[in-house]
XYZ file of C-alpha atoms in Angstrom:
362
model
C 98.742 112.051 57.357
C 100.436 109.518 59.367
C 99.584 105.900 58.929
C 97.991 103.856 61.720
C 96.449 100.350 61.802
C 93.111 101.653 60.042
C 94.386 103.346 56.914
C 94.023 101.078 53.631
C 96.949 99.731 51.895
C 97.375 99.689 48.239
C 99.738 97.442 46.521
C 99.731 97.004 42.598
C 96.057 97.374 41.822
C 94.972 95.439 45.153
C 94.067 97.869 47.998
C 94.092 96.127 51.716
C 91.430 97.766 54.049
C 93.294 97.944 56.543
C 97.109 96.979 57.834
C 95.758 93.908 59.641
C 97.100 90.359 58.215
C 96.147 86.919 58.982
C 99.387 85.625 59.517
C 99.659 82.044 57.703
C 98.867 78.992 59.985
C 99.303 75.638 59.155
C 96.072 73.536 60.221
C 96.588 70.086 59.348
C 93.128 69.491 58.463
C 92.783 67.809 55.201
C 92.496 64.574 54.244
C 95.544 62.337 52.884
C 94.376 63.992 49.765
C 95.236 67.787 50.052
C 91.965 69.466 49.330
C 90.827 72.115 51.182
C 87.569 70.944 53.668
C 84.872 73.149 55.085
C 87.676 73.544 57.879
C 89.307 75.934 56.162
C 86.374 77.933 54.967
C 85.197 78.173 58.464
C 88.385 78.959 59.641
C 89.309 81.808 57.137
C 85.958 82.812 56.775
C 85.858 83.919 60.284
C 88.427 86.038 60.648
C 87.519 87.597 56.978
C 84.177 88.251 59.119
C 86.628 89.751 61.869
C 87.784 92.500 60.168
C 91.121 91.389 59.218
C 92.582 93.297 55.777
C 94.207 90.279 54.597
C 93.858 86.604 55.118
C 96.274 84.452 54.007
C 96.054 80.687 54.041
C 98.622 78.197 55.464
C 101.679 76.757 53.714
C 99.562 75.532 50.640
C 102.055 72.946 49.042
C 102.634 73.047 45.560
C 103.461 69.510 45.022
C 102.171 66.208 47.015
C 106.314 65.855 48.362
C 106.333 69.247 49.708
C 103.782 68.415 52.164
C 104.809 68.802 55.881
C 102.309 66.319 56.826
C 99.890 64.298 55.259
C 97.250 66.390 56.544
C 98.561 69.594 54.671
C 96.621 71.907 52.251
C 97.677 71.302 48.846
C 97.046 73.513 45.540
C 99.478 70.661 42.797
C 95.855 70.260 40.898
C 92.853 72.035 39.356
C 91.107 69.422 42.144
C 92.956 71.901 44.737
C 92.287 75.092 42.966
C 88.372 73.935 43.222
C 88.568 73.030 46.513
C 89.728 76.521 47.452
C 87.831 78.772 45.048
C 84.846 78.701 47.919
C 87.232 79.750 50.450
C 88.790 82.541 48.496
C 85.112 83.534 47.355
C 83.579 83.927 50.722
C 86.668 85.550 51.848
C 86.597 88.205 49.128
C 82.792 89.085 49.739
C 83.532 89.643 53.842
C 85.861 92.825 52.424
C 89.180 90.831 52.997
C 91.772 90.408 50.197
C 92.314 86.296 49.727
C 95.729 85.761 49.860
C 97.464 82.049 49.603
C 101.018 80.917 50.796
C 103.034 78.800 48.115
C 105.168 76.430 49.799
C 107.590 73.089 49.723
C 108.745 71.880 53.142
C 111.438 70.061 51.742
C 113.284 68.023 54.443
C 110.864 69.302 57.088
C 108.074 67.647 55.329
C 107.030 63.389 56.055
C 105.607 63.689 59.708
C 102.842 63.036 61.318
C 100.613 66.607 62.419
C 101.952 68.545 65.879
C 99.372 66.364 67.822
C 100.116 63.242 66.694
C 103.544 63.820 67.716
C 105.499 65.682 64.756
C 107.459 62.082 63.800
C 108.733 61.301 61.113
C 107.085 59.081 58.864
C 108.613 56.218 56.485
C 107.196 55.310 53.645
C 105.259 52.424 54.833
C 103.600 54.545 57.104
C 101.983 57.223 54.544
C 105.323 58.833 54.315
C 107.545 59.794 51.128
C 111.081 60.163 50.463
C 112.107 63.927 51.064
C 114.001 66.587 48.819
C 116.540 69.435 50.287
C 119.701 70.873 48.767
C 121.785 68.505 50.474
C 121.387 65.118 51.838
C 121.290 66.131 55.378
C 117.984 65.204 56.937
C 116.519 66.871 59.788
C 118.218 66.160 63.079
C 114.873 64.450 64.750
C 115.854 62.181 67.853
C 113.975 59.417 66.104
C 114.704 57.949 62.176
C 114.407 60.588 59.450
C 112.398 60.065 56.700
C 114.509 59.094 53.278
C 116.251 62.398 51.721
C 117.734 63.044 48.495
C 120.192 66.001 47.403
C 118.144 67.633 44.338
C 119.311 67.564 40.875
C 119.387 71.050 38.756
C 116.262 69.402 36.673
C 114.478 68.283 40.181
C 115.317 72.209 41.212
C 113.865 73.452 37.625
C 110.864 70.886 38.579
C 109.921 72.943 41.583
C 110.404 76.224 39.915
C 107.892 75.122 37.338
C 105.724 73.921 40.701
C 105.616 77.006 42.055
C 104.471 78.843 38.841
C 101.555 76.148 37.883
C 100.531 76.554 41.770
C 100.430 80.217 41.211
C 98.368 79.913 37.939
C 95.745 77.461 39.916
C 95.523 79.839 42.505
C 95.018 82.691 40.735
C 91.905 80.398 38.840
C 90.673 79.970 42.421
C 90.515 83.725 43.241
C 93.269 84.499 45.327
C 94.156 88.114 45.127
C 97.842 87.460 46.192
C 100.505 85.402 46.076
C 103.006 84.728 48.722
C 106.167 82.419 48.169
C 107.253 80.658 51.425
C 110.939 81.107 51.874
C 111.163 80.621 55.306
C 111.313 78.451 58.915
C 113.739 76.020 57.414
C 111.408 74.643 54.777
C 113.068 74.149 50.888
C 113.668 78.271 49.694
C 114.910 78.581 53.169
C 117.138 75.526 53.200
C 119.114 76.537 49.956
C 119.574 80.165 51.450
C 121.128 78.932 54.643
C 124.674 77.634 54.567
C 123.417 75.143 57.692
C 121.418 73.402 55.061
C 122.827 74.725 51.687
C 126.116 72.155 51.049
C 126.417 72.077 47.338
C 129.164 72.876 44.606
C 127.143 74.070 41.809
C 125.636 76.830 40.864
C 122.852 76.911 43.605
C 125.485 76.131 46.349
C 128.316 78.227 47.571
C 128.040 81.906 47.502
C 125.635 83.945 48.226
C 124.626 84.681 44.487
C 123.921 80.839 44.073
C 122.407 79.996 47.442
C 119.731 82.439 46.622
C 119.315 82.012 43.046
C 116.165 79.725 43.452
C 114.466 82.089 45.887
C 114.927 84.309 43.208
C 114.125 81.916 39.889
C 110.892 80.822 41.877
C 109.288 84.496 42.242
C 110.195 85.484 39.180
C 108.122 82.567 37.674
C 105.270 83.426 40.346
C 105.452 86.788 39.376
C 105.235 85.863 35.784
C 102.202 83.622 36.372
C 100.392 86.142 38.131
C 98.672 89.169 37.117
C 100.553 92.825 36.857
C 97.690 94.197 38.748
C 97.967 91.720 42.461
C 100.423 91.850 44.449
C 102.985 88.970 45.317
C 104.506 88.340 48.798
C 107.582 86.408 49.878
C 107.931 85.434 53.934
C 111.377 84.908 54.594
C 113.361 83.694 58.110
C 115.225 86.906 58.679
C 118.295 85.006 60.536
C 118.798 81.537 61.658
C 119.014 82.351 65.329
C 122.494 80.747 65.172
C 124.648 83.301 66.196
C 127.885 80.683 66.823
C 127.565 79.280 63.081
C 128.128 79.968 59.764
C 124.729 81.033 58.642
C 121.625 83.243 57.404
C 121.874 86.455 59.044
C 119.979 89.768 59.117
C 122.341 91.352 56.858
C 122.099 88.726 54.070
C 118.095 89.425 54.343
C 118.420 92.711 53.350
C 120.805 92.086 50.684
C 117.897 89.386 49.470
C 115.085 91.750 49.421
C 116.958 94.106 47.284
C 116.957 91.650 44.862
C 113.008 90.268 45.436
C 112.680 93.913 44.254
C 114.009 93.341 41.297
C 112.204 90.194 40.646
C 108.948 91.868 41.116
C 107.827 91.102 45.246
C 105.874 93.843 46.314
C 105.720 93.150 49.959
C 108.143 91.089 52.357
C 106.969 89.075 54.985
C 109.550 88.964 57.801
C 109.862 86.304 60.018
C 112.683 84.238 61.727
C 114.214 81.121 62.651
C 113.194 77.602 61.509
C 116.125 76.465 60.133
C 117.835 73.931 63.244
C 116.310 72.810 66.546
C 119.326 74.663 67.718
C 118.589 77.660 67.646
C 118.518 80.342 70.383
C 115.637 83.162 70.654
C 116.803 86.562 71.388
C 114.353 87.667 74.228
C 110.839 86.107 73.020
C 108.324 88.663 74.027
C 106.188 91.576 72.248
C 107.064 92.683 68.910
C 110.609 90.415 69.659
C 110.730 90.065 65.019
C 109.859 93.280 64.334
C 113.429 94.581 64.570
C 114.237 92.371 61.690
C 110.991 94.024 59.341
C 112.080 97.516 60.583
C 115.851 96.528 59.612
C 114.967 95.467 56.047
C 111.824 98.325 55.334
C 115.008 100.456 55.978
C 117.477 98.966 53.694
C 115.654 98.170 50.509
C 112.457 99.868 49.127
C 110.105 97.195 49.478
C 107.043 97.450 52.206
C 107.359 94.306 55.197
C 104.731 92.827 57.311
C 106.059 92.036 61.015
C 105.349 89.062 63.223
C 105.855 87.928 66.317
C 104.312 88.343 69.730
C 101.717 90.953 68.111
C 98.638 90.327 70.397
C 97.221 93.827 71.541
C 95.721 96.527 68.918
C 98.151 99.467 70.500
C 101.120 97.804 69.585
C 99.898 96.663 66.358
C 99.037 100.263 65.733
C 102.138 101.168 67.139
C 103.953 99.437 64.664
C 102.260 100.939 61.951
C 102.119 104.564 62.848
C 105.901 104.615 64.123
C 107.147 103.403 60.341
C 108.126 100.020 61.843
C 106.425 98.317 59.306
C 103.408 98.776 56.858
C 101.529 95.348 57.901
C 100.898 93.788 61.546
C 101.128 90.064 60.593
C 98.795 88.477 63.625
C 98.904 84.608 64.149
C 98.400 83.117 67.263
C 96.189 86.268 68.927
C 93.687 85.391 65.595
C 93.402 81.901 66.857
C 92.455 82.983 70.066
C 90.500 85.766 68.449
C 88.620 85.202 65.065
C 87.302 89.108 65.692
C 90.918 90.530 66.244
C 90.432 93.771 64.457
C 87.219 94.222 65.153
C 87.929 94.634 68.670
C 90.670 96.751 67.852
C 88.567 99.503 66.294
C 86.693 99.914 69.587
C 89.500 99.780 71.613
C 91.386 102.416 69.190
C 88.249 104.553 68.562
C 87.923 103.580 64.756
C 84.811 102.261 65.009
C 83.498 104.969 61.677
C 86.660 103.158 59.868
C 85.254 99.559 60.274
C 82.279 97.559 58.456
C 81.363 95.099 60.890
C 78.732 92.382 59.353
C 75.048 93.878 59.061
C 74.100 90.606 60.616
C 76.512 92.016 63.872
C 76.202 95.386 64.004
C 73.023 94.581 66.859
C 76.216 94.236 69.418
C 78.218 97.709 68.602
């Protein structure tokens, strides 16, 4: 039988519902302190409640530097892991599978939240000095926030940050795993020779430049059970076609290896890296040419994102062998009840548990 948007996916010993994912949102609602608020529950919650296979939280930082804003989610404590196990919990009993995104912005991170102007922020302001492979901060139009070129035991301290973040979250429930590797934040900045300027062994070739990518989900994949699946979203290409950088074809070559490592899924996305960069005709489905690219070249399932807003061409994707998730962000903002919908529309309505407390309106 051919797949379509309504047939379960099974991954390890984790089976998804359906191929619906809540793509990973960043919601800048905490406090200065990181922990999770009844925001995110809500939030979540809801579109667990919609119907959605998977829900996957924002970029959940795995230590307090890694932070794009001082607003972000955080999961560096057992505090964090706490904070979240309610979220996870009510997630889980709406059907959905709990999944949470491990992430370090590195020289993206210090600024204030998208509606307070997405400035950076010096330290005297609630800010922190910033970590990247090289010293090259962000080109904002204002003054950057400090940065610092990482040493091999600052790179060995995020490796080790990624795997205790994993642990915590696995404490609080999550049923996956996903390692951030994309949109220009730290994994993403050592993989792209934009960003990537160094002479040792995690500089230079490609071999090198990836090698933390690599070193960080094999100790996420070593933290967390053999039965759940782990993720890893990656920026497919830079969008700079005119430059020296991260192209489509070094994806592919990555995912072979995040095979090897133990990834189960890859989460294909784009861009990120340089203010710079130039979009290839933004529309519908406008990423999902890099997913189908990679779910060709290496043996690993892909999610797709980008411009994914109707339940045809989600189920489109799906049945068509494009990819074997739709990955639906700003369409579940504007809809908490996404897939629901989608079953009517699609005439799955037998292949869908809406909420007892709902069912009054089917």
């Amino acid at each position: 039988m051919t797949d379509d948007l309504f047939s379960s996916l099974s991954l390890r010993e984790c089976t998804a519902r359906n191929r619906v994912m809540v793509s990973p949102m960043c919601q800048y609602s905490c406090d200065d302190d990181g922990l999770a608020t009844d925001w995110h529950r809500v939030h979540l919650g809801s579109r667990a409640i919609g119907g959605a296979g998977i829900v996957m939280t924002e970029a959940t930082a795995v230590e307090p530097r890694g932070r794009i804003s001082p607003n972000d989610l955080g999961i560096w404590s057992d505090d964090h892991a706490n904070a979240l196990a309610p979220v996870a919990e009510f997630v889980g009993e709406q059907g959905a599978l709990p999944a949470i995104q491990l992430a370090h912005a590195g020289r993206k991170a210090s600024k204030t939240r998208p509606w307070d102007g997405s400035s950076p922020l010096q330290p005297d302001e609630g800010g922190w000095e910033t970590v990247a492979p090289s010293a090259d901060a962000w080109p904002y139009d204002g003054n950057p926030p400090e940065i610092r070129a990482m040493t091999r035991e600052d790179i060995a301290g995020v490796v080790d940050a990624f795997a205790a973040a994993a642990r915590r979250s696995l404490d609080a429930g999550f049923e996956i795993a996903e390692v951030h590797a994309a949109h220009g934040y730290l994994l993403h900045e050592f993989l792209s020779p934009i960003t990537n300027h160094r002479e040792d062994e995690y500089g230079g070739r490609f071999e090198n430049r990836t090698r933390i990518v690599r070193e960080v989900t094999d100790a996420v994949r070593a933290a967390w059970p053999d039965d759940k699946p782990v993720f890893v979203r990656i920026s497919a290409t830079d969008w700079l076609p005119d430059r020296e950088s991260w192209t489509v074809e070094d994806s592919v070559r990555l995912a072979g290896q995040l095979a090897d490592a133990g990834a189960d899924l890859v989460d294909v996305s784009a861009g990120g890296i340089h203010p710079d960069q130039r979009i290839p005709n933004p529309g519908p489905n406008y990423q999902v040419p890099y997913a189908e690219r990679i779910r060709e070249g290496t043996s690993l399932p892909v999610g797709a994102v980008g411009g994914i807003t109707e339940p045809a061409q989600a189920d489109a994707l799906v049945r068509n062998g494009r990819a074997d998730l739709a990955v639906v962000g700003r369409e579940h903002l504007r809809d908490p009840y996404f897939t629901l919908h989608a079953a009517k529309e699609l005439g799955a309505e037998d292949r869908v548990d809406w909420p007892v407390q709902y069912r009054r309106a089917v």
